[in-house]
Tab-separated table of N, CA and C in Angstrom:
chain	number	residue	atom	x	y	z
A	13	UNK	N	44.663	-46.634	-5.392
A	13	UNK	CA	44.085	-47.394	-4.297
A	13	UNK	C	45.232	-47.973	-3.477
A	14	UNK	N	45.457	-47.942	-2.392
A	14	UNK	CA	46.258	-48.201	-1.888
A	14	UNK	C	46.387	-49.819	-0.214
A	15	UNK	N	44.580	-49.275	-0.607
A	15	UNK	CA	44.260	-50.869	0.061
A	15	UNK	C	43.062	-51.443	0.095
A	16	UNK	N	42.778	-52.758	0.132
A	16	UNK	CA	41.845	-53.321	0.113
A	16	UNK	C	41.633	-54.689	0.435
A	17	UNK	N	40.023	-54.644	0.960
A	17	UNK	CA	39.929	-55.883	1.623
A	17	UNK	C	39.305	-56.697	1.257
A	18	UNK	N	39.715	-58.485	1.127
A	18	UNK	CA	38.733	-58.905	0.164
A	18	UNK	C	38.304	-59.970	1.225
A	19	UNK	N	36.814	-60.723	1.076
A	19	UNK	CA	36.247	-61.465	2.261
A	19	UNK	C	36.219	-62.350	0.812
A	20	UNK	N	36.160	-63.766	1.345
A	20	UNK	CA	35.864	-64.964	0.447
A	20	UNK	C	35.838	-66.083	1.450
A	21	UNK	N	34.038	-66.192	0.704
A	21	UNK	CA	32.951	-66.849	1.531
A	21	UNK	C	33.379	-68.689	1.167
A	22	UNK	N	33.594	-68.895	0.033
A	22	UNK	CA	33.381	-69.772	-0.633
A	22	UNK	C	34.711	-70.441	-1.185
A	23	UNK	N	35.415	-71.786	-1.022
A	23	UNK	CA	36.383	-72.451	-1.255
A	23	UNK	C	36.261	-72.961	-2.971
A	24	UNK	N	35.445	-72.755	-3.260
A	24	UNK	CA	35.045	-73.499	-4.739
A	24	UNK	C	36.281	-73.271	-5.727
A	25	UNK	N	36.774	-73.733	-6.702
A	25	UNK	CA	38.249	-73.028	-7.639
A	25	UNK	C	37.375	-72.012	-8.159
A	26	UNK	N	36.537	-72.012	-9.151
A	26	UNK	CA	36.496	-70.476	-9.788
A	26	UNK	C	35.837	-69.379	-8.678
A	27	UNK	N	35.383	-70.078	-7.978
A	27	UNK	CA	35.034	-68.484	-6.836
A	27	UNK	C	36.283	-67.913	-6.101
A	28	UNK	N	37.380	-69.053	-6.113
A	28	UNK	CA	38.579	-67.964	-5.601
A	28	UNK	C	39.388	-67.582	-6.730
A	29	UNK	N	39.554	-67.946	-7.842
A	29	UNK	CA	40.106	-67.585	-8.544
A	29	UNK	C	40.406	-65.717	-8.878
A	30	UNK	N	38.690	-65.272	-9.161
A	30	UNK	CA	38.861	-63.951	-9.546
A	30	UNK	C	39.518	-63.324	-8.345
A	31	UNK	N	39.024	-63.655	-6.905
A	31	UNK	CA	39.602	-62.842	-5.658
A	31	UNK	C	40.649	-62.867	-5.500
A	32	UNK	N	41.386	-64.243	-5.894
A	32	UNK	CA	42.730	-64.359	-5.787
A	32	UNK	C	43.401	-63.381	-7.045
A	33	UNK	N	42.488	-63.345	-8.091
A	33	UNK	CA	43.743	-62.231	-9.212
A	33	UNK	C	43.575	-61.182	-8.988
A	34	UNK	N	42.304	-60.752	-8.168
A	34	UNK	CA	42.380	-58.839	-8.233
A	34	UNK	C	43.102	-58.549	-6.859
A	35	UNK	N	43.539	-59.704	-5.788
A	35	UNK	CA	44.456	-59.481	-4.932
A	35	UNK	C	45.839	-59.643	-5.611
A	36	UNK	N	46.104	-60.508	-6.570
A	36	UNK	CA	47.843	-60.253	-7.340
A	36	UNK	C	47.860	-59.050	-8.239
A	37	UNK	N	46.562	-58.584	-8.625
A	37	UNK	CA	47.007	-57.511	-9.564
A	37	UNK	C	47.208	-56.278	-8.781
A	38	UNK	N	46.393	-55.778	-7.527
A	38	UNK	CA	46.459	-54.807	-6.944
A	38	UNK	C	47.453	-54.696	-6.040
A	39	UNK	N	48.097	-56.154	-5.797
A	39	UNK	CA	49.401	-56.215	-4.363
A	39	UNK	C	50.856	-56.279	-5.518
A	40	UNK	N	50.429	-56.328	-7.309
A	40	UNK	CA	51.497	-56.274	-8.178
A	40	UNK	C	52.305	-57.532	-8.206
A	41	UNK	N	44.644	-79.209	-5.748
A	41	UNK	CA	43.315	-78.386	-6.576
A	41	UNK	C	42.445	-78.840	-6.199
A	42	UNK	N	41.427	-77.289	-6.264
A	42	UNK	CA	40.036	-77.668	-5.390
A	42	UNK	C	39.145	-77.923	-6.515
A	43	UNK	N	38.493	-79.130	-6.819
A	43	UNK	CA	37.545	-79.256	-8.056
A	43	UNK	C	36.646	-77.578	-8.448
A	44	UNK	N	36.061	-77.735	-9.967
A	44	UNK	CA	35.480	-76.894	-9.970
A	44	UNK	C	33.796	-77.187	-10.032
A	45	UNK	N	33.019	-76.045	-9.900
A	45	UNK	CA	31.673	-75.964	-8.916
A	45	UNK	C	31.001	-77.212	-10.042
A	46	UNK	N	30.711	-77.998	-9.485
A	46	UNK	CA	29.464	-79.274	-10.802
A	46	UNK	C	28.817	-78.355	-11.651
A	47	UNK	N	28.688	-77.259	-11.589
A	47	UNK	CA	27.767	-76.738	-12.004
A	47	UNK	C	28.655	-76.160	-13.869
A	48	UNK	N	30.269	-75.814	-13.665
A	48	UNK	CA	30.650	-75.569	-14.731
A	48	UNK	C	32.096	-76.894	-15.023
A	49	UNK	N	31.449	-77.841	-13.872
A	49	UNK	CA	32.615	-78.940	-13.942
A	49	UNK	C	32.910	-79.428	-15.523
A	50	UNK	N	31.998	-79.237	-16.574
A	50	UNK	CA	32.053	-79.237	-17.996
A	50	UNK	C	33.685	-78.368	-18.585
A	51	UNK	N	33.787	-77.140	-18.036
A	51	UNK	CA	34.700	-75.737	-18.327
A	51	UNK	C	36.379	-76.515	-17.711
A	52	UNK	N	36.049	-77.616	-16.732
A	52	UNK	CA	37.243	-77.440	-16.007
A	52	UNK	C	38.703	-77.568	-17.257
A	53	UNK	N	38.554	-78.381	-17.674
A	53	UNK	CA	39.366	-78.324	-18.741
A	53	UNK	C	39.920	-77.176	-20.125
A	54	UNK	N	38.925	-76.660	-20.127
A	54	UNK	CA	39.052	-75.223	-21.270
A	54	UNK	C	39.829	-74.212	-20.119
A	55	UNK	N	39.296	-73.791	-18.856
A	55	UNK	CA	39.911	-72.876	-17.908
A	55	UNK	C	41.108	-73.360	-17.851
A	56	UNK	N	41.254	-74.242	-17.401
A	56	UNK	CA	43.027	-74.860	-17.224
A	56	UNK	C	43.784	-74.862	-18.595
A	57	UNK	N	42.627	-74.800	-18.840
A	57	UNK	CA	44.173	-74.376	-20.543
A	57	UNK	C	44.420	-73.176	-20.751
A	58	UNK	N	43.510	-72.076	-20.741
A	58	UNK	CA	43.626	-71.012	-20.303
A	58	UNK	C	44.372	-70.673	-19.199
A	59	UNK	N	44.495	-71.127	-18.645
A	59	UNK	CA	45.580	-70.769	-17.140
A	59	UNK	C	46.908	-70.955	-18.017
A	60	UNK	N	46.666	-72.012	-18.178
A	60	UNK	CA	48.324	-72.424	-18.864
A	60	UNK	C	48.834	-71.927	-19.852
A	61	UNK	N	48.050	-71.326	-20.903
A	61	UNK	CA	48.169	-70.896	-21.777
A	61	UNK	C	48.689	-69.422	-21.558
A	62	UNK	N	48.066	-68.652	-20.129
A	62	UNK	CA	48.646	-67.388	-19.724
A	62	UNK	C	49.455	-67.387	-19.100
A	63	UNK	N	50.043	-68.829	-18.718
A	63	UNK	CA	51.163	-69.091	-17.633
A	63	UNK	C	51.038	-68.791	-16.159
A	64	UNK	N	49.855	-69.102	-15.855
A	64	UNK	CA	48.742	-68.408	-14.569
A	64	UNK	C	49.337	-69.710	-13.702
A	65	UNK	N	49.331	-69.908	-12.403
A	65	UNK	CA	49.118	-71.219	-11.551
A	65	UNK	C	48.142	-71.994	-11.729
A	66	UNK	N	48.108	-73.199	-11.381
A	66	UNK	CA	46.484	-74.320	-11.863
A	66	UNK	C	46.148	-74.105	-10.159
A	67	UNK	N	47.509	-74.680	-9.576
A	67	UNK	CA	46.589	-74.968	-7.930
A	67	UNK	C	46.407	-73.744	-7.171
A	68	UNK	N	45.434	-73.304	-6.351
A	68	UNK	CA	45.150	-72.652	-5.686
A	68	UNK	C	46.452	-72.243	-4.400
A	69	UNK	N	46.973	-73.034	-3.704
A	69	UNK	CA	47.969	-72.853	-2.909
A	69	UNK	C	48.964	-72.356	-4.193
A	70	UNK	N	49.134	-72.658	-5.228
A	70	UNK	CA	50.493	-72.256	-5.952
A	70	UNK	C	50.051	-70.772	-6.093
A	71	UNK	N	48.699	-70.092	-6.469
A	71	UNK	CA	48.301	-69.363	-6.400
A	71	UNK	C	48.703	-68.371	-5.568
A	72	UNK	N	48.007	-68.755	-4.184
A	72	UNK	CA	48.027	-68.165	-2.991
A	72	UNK	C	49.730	-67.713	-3.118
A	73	UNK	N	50.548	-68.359	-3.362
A	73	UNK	CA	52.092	-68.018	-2.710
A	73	UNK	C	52.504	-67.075	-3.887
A	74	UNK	N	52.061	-67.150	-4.783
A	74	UNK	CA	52.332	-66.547	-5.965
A	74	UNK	C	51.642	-64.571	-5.486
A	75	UNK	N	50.493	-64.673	-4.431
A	75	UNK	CA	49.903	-63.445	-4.259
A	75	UNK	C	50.748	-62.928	-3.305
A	76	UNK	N	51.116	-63.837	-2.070
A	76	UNK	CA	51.583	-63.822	-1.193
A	76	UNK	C	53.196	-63.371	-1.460
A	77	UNK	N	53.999	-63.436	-2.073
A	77	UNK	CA	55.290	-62.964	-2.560
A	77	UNK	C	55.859	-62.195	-2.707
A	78	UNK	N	54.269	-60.760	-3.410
A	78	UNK	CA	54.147	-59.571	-3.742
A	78	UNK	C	54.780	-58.784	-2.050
A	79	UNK	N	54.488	-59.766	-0.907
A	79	UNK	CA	54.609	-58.383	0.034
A	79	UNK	C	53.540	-57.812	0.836
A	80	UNK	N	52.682	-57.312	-0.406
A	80	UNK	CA	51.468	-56.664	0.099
A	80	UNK	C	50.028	-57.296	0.071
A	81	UNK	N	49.826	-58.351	0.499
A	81	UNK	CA	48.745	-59.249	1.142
A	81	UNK	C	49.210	-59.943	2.054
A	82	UNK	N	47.814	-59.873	2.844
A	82	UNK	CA	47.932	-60.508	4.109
A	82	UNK	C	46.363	-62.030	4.334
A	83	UNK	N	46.667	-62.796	4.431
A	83	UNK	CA	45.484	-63.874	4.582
A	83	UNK	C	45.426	-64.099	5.629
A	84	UNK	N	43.963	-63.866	6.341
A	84	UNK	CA	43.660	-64.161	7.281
A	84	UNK	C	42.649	-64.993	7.347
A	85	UNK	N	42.353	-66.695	8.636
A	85	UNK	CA	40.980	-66.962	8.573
A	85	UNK	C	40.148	-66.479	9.817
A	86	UNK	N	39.430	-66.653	9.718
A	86	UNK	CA	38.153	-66.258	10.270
A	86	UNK	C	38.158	-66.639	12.010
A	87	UNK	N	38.061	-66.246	12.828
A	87	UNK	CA	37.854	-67.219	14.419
A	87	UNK	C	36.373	-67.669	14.621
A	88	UNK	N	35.539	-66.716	13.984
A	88	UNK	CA	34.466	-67.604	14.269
A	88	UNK	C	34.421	-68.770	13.435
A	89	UNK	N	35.021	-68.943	11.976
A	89	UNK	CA	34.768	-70.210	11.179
A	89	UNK	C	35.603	-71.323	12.570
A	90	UNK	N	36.772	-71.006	12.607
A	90	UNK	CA	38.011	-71.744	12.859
A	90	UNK	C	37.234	-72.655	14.252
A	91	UNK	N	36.517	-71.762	14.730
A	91	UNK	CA	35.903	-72.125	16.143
A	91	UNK	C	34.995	-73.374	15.746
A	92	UNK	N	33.696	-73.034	14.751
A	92	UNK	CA	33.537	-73.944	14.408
A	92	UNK	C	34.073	-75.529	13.567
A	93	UNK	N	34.975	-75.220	13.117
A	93	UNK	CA	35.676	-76.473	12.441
A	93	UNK	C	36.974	-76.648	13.033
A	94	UNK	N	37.132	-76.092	14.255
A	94	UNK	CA	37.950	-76.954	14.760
A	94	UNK	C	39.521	-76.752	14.425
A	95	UNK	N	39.762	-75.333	13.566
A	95	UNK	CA	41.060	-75.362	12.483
A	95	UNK	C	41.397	-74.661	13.610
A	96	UNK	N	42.422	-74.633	14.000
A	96	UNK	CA	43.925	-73.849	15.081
A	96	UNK	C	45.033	-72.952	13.847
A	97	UNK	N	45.697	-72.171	14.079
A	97	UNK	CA	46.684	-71.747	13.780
A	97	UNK	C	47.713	-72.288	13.300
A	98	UNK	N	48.180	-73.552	13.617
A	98	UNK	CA	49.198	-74.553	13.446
A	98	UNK	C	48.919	-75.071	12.487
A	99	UNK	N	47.180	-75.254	11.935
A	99	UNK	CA	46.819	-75.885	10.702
A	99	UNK	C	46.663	-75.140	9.395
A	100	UNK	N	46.858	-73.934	9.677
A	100	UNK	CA	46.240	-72.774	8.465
A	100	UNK	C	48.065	-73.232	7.743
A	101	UNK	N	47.849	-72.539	5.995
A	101	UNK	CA	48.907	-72.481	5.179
A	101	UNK	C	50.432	-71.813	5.920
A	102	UNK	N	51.350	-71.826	5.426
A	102	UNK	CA	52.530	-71.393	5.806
A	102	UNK	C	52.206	-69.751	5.367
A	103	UNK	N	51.127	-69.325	4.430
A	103	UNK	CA	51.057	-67.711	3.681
A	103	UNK	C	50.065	-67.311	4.890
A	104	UNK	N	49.232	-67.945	5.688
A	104	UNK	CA	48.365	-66.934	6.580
A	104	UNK	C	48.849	-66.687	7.668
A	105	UNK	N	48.312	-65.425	7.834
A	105	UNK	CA	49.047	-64.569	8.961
A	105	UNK	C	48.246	-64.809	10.037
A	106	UNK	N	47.202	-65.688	10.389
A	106	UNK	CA	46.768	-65.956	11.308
A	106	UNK	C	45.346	-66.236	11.564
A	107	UNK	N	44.710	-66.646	12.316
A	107	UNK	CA	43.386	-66.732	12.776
A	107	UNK	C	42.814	-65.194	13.421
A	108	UNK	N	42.040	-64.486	13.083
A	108	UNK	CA	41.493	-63.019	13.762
A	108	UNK	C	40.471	-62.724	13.909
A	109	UNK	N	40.219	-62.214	14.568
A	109	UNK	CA	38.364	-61.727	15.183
A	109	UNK	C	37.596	-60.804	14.067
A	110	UNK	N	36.692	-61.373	14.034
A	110	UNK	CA	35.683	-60.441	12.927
A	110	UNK	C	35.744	-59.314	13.192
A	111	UNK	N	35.346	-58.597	14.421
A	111	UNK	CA	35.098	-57.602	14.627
A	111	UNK	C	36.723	-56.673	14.051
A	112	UNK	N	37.745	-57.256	14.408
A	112	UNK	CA	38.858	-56.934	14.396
A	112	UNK	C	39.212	-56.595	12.965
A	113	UNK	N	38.699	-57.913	11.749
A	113	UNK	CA	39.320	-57.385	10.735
A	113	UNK	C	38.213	-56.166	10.412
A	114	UNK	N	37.212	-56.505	11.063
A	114	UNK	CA	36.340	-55.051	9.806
A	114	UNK	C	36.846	-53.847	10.269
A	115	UNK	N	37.091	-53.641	11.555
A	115	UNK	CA	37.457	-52.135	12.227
A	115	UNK	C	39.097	-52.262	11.210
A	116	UNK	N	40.139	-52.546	11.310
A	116	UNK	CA	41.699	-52.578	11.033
A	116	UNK	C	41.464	-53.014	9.514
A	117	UNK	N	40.948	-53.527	9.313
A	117	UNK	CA	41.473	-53.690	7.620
A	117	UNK	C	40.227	-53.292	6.355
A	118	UNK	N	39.000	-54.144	6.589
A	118	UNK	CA	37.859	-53.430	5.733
A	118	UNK	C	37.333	-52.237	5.715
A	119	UNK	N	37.139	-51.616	7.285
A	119	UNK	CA	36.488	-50.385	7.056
A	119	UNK	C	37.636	-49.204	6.366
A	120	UNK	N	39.489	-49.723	6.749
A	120	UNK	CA	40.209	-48.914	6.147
A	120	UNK	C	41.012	-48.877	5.191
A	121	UNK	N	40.165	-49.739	4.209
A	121	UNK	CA	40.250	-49.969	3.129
A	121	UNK	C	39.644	-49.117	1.836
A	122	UNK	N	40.356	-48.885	0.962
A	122	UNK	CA	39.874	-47.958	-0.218
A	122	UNK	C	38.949	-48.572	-0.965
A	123	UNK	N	38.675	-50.131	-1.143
A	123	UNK	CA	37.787	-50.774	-1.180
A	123	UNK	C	37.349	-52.278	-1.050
A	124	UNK	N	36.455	-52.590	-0.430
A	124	UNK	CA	36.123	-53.830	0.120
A	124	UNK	C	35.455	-54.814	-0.594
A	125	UNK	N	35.910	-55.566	-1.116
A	125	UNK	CA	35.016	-56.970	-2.104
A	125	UNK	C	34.574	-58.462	-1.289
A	126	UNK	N	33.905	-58.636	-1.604
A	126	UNK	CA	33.217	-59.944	-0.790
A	126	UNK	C	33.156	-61.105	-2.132
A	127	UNK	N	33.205	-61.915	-1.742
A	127	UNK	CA	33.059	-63.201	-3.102
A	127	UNK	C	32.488	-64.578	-2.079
């Protein structure tokens, strides 16, 4: 596989978590959901225990390092909340048009994941 695109709907820690590892495995803190806020502690030991990152940005730079990912946000989100370019992480490559990433990066992608 040589590329792929991943959409992530949702800021929650374990909903980015998996997207964030099958983007470090294939390119080579935000509380967690109330719902498994019970786990937060067993997961983080598990992180640590695999020597994984806890924070999400440590994460992100850790994917980002590889080379081969690119983070982009959204213009229609950005439009609504107000986020500019100047405010996104030092790892995203920018604010981009929907239409734009699905034609250039999802549709030519070997495969596309949504979370």
């Amino acid at each position: 596989m040589k590329r792929m695109a991943i959409v992530i709907r949702d800021d929650g820690y374990d909903r980015l978590y998996t997207p964030l590892t099958f983007a470090y495995v294939a390119a080579k803190a935000v509380k967690i959901d109330r719902q498994h806020a019970a786990e937060e502690d067993w997961f983080k030991d598990r992180l640590r225990r695999d020597g994984d990152p806890l924070a999400i940005h440590d994460f992100i730079k850790l994917v980002k390092r590889t080379g081969n990912v690119q983070f982009y946000g959204c213009q229609l989100a950005a439009a609504t909340f107000d986020v500019t370019e100047s405010q996104l992480i030092p790892e995203a490559d920018g604010i981009v048009d929907s239409l734009w990433f699905l034609e250039e990066k999802a549709i030519k992608a070997d495969r596309c994941q949504y979370f």
